[in-house]
PDB file of C-alpha atoms in Angstrom:
ATOM      1  CA  UNK Q 106     189.848-102.181 103.749  1.00 57.00           C
ATOM      2  CA  UNK Q 107     187.090 -99.841 102.725  1.00 58.00           C
ATOM      3  CA  UNK Q 108     185.906 -96.972 104.834  1.00 67.00           C
ATOM      4  CA  UNK Q 109     182.508 -97.496 106.454  1.00 63.00           C
ATOM      5  CA  UNK Q 110     179.764 -95.365 105.008  1.00 63.00           C
ATOM      6  CA  UNK Q 111     179.394 -92.126 106.814  1.00 87.00           C
ATOM      7  CA  UNK Q 112     176.177 -90.597 108.015  1.00 94.00           C
ATOM      8  CA  UNK Q 113     175.392 -86.898 107.601  1.00 95.00           C
ATOM      9  CA  UNK Q 114     176.077 -86.456 111.335  1.00 94.00           C
ATOM     10  CA  UNK Q 115     179.465 -88.181 111.080  1.00 93.00           C
ATOM     11  CA  UNK Q 116     180.370 -86.008 108.099  1.00 93.00           C
ATOM     12  CA  UNK Q 117     179.339 -82.846 109.928  1.00 93.00           C
ATOM     13  CA  UNK Q 118     181.273 -83.846 113.053  1.00 93.00           C
ATOM     14  CA  UNK Q 119     184.355 -84.540 110.950  1.00 94.00           C
ATOM     15  CA  UNK Q 120     184.036 -81.109 109.327  1.00 94.00           C
ATOM     16  CA  UNK Q 121     183.655 -79.482 112.761  1.00 95.00           C
ATOM     17  CA  UNK Q 122     186.644 -81.161 114.365  1.00 94.00           C
ATOM     18  CA  UNK Q 123     188.802 -80.739 111.257  1.00 95.00           C
ATOM     19  CA  UNK Q 124     188.135 -76.989 111.334  1.00 96.00           C
ATOM     20  CA  UNK Q 125     189.113 -76.394 114.978  1.00 94.00           C
ATOM     21  CA  UNK Q 126     192.905 -76.245 114.647  1.00 95.00           C
ATOM     22  CA  UNK Q 127     193.057 -74.324 111.345  1.00 97.00           C
ATOM     23  CA  UNK Q 128     190.607 -71.748 112.718  1.00 96.00           C
ATOM     24  CA  UNK Q 129     192.633 -71.389 115.932  1.00 92.00           C
ATOM     25  CA  UNK Q 130     195.866 -71.036 113.974  1.00 95.00           C
ATOM     26  CA  UNK Q 131     194.364 -68.415 111.642  1.00 97.00           C
ATOM     27  CA  UNK Q 132     192.894 -66.465 114.563  1.00 95.00           C
ATOM     28  CA  UNK Q 133     196.212 -66.556 116.443  1.00 93.00           C
ATOM     29  CA  UNK Q 134     197.961 -65.172 113.351  1.00 96.00           C
ATOM     30  CA  UNK Q 135     195.442 -62.344 113.085  1.00 96.00           C
ATOM     31  CA  UNK Q 136     195.697 -61.472 116.795  1.00 95.00           C
ATOM     32  CA  UNK Q 137     199.486 -61.509 116.547  1.00 95.00           C
ATOM     33  CA  UNK Q 138     199.324 -59.160 113.567  1.00 95.00           C
ATOM     34  CA  UNK Q 139     196.864 -56.843 115.339  1.00 94.00           C
ATOM     35  CA  UNK Q 140     199.109 -56.639 118.406  1.00 94.00           C
ATOM     36  CA  UNK Q 141     202.418 -56.220 116.523  1.00 93.00           C
ATOM     37  CA  UNK Q 142     202.335 -52.448 116.875  1.00 95.00           C
ATOM     38  CA  UNK Q 143     202.646 -52.817 120.660  1.00 96.00           C
ATOM     39  CA  UNK Q 144     206.035 -54.499 120.264  1.00 94.00           C
ATOM     40  CA  UNK Q 145     205.345 -57.451 122.561  1.00 93.00           C
ATOM     41  CA  UNK Q 146     205.564 -61.163 121.961  1.00 91.00           C
ATOM     42  CA  UNK Q 147     202.151 -62.828 122.042  1.00 92.00           C
ATOM     43  CA  UNK Q 148     202.676 -64.605 125.406  1.00 92.00           C
ATOM     44  CA  UNK Q 149     203.504 -61.290 127.094  1.00 94.00           C
ATOM     45  CA  UNK Q 150     200.548 -59.583 125.434  1.00 95.00           C
ATOM     46  CA  UNK Q 151     198.273 -62.389 126.649  1.00 93.00           C
ATOM     47  CA  UNK Q 152     199.596 -62.068 130.211  1.00 95.00           C
ATOM     48  CA  UNK Q 153     198.809 -58.353 130.215  1.00 96.00           C
ATOM     49  CA  UNK Q 154     195.375 -58.814 128.679  1.00 95.00           C
ATOM     50  CA  UNK Q 155     194.473 -61.507 131.197  1.00 94.00           C
ATOM     51  CA  UNK Q 156     195.705 -59.479 134.176  1.00 96.00           C
ATOM     52  CA  UNK Q 157     194.030 -56.372 132.787  1.00 95.00           C
ATOM     53  CA  UNK Q 158     190.702 -58.199 132.470  1.00 93.00           C
ATOM     54  CA  UNK Q 159     190.912 -59.672 135.974  1.00 91.00           C
ATOM     55  CA  UNK Q 160     192.273 -56.551 137.659  1.00 87.00           C
ATOM     56  CA  UNK Q 161     193.605 -58.899 140.295  1.00 89.00           C
ATOM     57  CA  UNK Q 162     196.910 -60.609 140.984  1.00 92.00           C
ATOM     58  CA  UNK Q 163     197.402 -64.144 139.742  1.00 92.00           C
ATOM     59  CA  UNK Q 164     199.891 -66.790 140.730  1.00 90.00           C
ATOM     60  CA  UNK Q 165     202.659 -67.236 138.221  1.00 90.00           C
ATOM     61  CA  UNK Q 166     201.692 -70.908 137.739  1.00 88.00           C
ATOM     62  CA  UNK Q 167     198.057 -69.944 137.000  1.00 90.00           C
ATOM     63  CA  UNK Q 168     199.210 -67.485 134.353  1.00 91.00           C
ATOM     64  CA  UNK Q 169     201.374 -70.141 132.707  1.00 90.00           C
ATOM     65  CA  UNK Q 170     198.415 -72.534 132.583  1.00 88.00           C
ATOM     66  CA  UNK Q 171     196.056 -69.839 131.332  1.00 88.00           C
ATOM     67  CA  UNK Q 172     198.183 -68.869 128.350  1.00 88.00           C
ATOM     68  CA  UNK Q 173     199.473 -72.364 127.651  1.00 84.00           C
ATOM     69  CA  UNK Q 174     203.202 -72.052 128.314  1.00 88.00           C
ATOM     70  CA  UNK Q 175     205.540 -73.984 130.574  1.00 90.00           C
ATOM     71  CA  UNK Q 176     206.935 -72.568 133.801  1.00 85.00           C
ATOM     72  CA  UNK Q 177     210.315 -71.745 132.271  1.00 87.00           C
ATOM     73  CA  UNK Q 178     208.784 -69.775 129.431  1.00 91.00           C
ATOM     74  CA  UNK Q 179     206.586 -67.914 131.923  1.00 92.00           C
ATOM     75  CA  UNK Q 180     209.649 -66.909 133.951  1.00 92.00           C
ATOM     76  CA  UNK Q 181     211.264 -65.410 130.835  1.00 94.00           C
ATOM     77  CA  UNK Q 182     208.030 -63.651 129.844  1.00 94.00           C
ATOM     78  CA  UNK Q 183     207.605 -62.158 133.312  1.00 95.00           C
ATOM     79  CA  UNK Q 184     211.272 -61.139 133.458  1.00 96.00           C
ATOM     80  CA  UNK Q 185     210.685 -59.120 130.296  1.00 95.00           C
ATOM     81  CA  UNK Q 186     207.411 -57.687 131.607  1.00 96.00           C
ATOM     82  CA  UNK Q 187     209.096 -56.580 134.828  1.00 96.00           C
ATOM     83  CA  UNK Q 188     211.975 -54.951 132.929  1.00 97.00           C
ATOM     84  CA  UNK Q 189     209.358 -52.990 130.953  1.00 97.00           C
ATOM     85  CA  UNK Q 190     207.563 -51.951 134.147  1.00 97.00           C
ATOM     86  CA  UNK Q 191     204.338 -53.728 133.171  1.00 97.00           C
ATOM     87  CA  UNK Q 192     204.067 -56.210 136.047  1.00 97.00           C
ATOM     88  CA  UNK Q 193     205.524 -56.866 139.474  1.00 96.00           C
ATOM     89  CA  UNK Q 194     206.104 -60.273 141.019  1.00 94.00           C
ATOM     90  CA  UNK Q 195     205.564 -60.593 144.749  1.00 92.00           C
ATOM     91  CA  UNK Q 196     206.050 -63.586 146.992  1.00 86.00           C
ATOM     92  CA  UNK Q 197     202.993 -65.306 148.392  1.00 83.00           C
ATOM     93  CA  UNK Q 198     202.803 -65.245 152.177  1.00 83.00           C
ATOM     94  CA  UNK Q 199     203.205 -68.742 153.559  1.00 81.00           C
ATOM     95  CA  UNK Q 200     204.492 -70.227 150.280  1.00 82.00           C
ATOM     96  CA  UNK Q 201     208.096 -69.336 149.521  1.00 79.00           C
ATOM     97  CA  UNK Q 202     207.942 -71.142 146.164  1.00 82.00           C
ATOM     98  CA  UNK Q 203     204.998 -69.166 144.780  1.00 83.00           C
ATOM     99  CA  UNK Q 204     204.831 -65.710 143.251  1.00 87.00           C
ATOM    100  CA  UNK Q 205     201.838 -63.538 142.523  1.00 92.00           C
ATOM    101  CA  UNK Q 206     201.926 -61.332 139.467  1.00 95.00           C
ATOM    102  CA  UNK Q 207     200.458 -57.849 139.779  1.00 96.00           C
ATOM    103  CA  UNK Q 208     199.852 -55.606 136.782  1.00 97.00           C
ATOM    104  CA  UNK Q 209     201.157 -52.045 137.074  1.00 97.00           C
ATOM    105  CA  UNK Q 210     199.298 -48.908 136.022  1.00 96.00           C
ATOM    106  CA  UNK Q 211     201.411 -48.823 132.865  1.00 97.00           C
ATOM    107  CA  UNK Q 212     200.495 -52.459 132.220  1.00 97.00           C
ATOM    108  CA  UNK Q 213     196.792 -51.715 132.703  1.00 97.00           C
ATOM    109  CA  UNK Q 214     197.021 -48.866 130.201  1.00 97.00           C
ATOM    110  CA  UNK Q 215     198.781 -51.051 127.632  1.00 97.00           C
ATOM    111  CA  UNK Q 216     196.363 -53.948 128.218  1.00 97.00           C
ATOM    112  CA  UNK Q 217     193.456 -51.566 127.600  1.00 97.00           C
ATOM    113  CA  UNK Q 218     194.937 -50.410 124.302  1.00 97.00           C
ATOM    114  CA  UNK Q 219     195.489 -54.031 123.251  1.00 97.00           C
ATOM    115  CA  UNK Q 220     191.883 -54.860 124.164  1.00 96.00           C
ATOM    116  CA  UNK Q 221     190.732 -52.066 121.839  1.00 97.00           C
ATOM    117  CA  UNK Q 222     192.874 -53.473 119.008  1.00 97.00           C
ATOM    118  CA  UNK Q 223     191.471 -56.972 119.562  1.00 96.00           C
ATOM    119  CA  UNK Q 224     187.913 -55.657 119.696  1.00 97.00           C
ATOM    120  CA  UNK Q 225     188.426 -53.806 116.425  1.00 97.00           C
ATOM    121  CA  UNK Q 226     189.779 -56.993 114.853  1.00 97.00           C
ATOM    122  CA  UNK Q 227     186.810 -59.033 116.076  1.00 97.00           C
ATOM    123  CA  UNK Q 228     184.400 -56.494 114.605  1.00 98.00           C
ATOM    124  CA  UNK Q 229     186.324 -56.261 111.332  1.00 97.00           C
ATOM    125  CA  UNK Q 230     186.558 -60.005 110.743  1.00 97.00           C
ATOM    126  CA  UNK Q 231     183.455 -61.334 112.491  1.00 97.00           C
ATOM    127  CA  UNK Q 232     181.143 -58.388 113.060  1.00 97.00           C
ATOM    128  CA  UNK Q 233     178.842 -59.259 110.177  1.00 98.00           C
ATOM    129  CA  UNK Q 234     178.073 -62.754 111.468  1.00 98.00           C
ATOM    130  CA  UNK Q 235     174.519 -63.218 112.727  1.00 98.00           C
ATOM    131  CA  UNK Q 236     174.357 -63.009 116.529  1.00 98.00           C
ATOM    132  CA  UNK Q 237     172.515 -66.341 116.719  1.00 98.00           C
ATOM    133  CA  UNK Q 238     175.352 -68.045 114.789  1.00 98.00           C
ATOM    134  CA  UNK Q 239     177.977 -66.554 117.103  1.00 97.00           C
ATOM    135  CA  UNK Q 240     176.043 -67.656 120.180  1.00 97.00           C
ATOM    136  CA  UNK Q 241     175.615 -71.156 118.728  1.00 97.00           C
ATOM    137  CA  UNK Q 242     179.339 -71.382 117.928  1.00 96.00           C
ATOM    138  CA  UNK Q 243     180.259 -70.333 121.476  1.00 94.00           C
ATOM    139  CA  UNK Q 244     177.856 -72.890 122.899  1.00 95.00           C
ATOM    140  CA  UNK Q 245     179.123 -75.711 120.656  1.00 95.00           C
ATOM    141  CA  UNK Q 246     182.804 -74.937 121.251  1.00 92.00           C
ATOM    142  CA  UNK Q 247     182.193 -74.767 124.994  1.00 90.00           C
ATOM    143  CA  UNK Q 248     180.546 -78.167 124.852  1.00 91.00           C
ATOM    144  CA  UNK Q 249     183.438 -79.622 122.820  1.00 91.00           C
ATOM    145  CA  UNK Q 250     185.859 -78.288 125.429  1.00 87.00           C
ATOM    146  CA  UNK Q 251     183.836 -79.678 128.335  1.00 89.00           C
ATOM    147  CA  UNK Q 252     183.504 -83.108 126.731  1.00 90.00           C
ATOM    148  CA  UNK Q 253     187.241 -83.188 126.088  1.00 88.00           C
ATOM    149  CA  UNK Q 254     187.803 -82.944 129.796  1.00 82.00           C
ATOM    150  CA  UNK Q 255     188.297 -79.451 130.915  1.00 69.00           C
ATOM    151  CA  UNK Q 256     188.371 -75.768 130.696  1.00 58.00           C
ATOM    152  CA  UNK Q 257     191.279 -74.263 128.876  1.00 55.00           C
ATOM    153  CA  UNK Q 258     191.567 -70.568 129.664  1.00 50.00           C
ATOM    154  CA  UNK Q 259     193.978 -70.082 126.780  1.00 50.00           C
ATOM    155  CA  UNK Q 260     191.265 -70.923 124.272  1.00 47.00           C
ATOM    156  CA  UNK Q 261     189.422 -67.855 125.514  1.00 54.00           C
ATOM    157  CA  UNK Q 262     192.494 -65.627 125.870  1.00 58.00           C
ATOM    158  CA  UNK Q 263     193.000 -65.071 122.197  1.00 61.00           C
ATOM    159  CA  UNK Q 264     189.618 -63.421 121.860  1.00 64.00           C
TER     160      UNK Q 264
END
């Protein structure tokens, strides 16, 4: 069976969708490399960055969803973060099964230093892109995400 002829739009859409995962994988590798000097696994670094950006407590389940890990992995990540004095888990009033995660002052400091490293990486690798192209890419990727049925906080965490 022969492949139906493809229009320029179909070819462009194929190129766009085929580039999503390799670009994400490459970016994740670069972020991991940029954050290596802090000595944290990427999930823990992402937890700190997210909490540092929000400056507010988050439920443990929300954090797991936001960084794209299961509940068990989040427990292990938060156990490590607590041992390092970077976060504190506190029970949620009225819900004995839920915990809120609060970032400590030490965690805020470390999150800030990681943000600087990520900002430097963004500027180094992408800083010469035209602003209009960056804005268009953000708009298009946001639309792809919305049409695929949701908002995935993790896709924005690695920035």
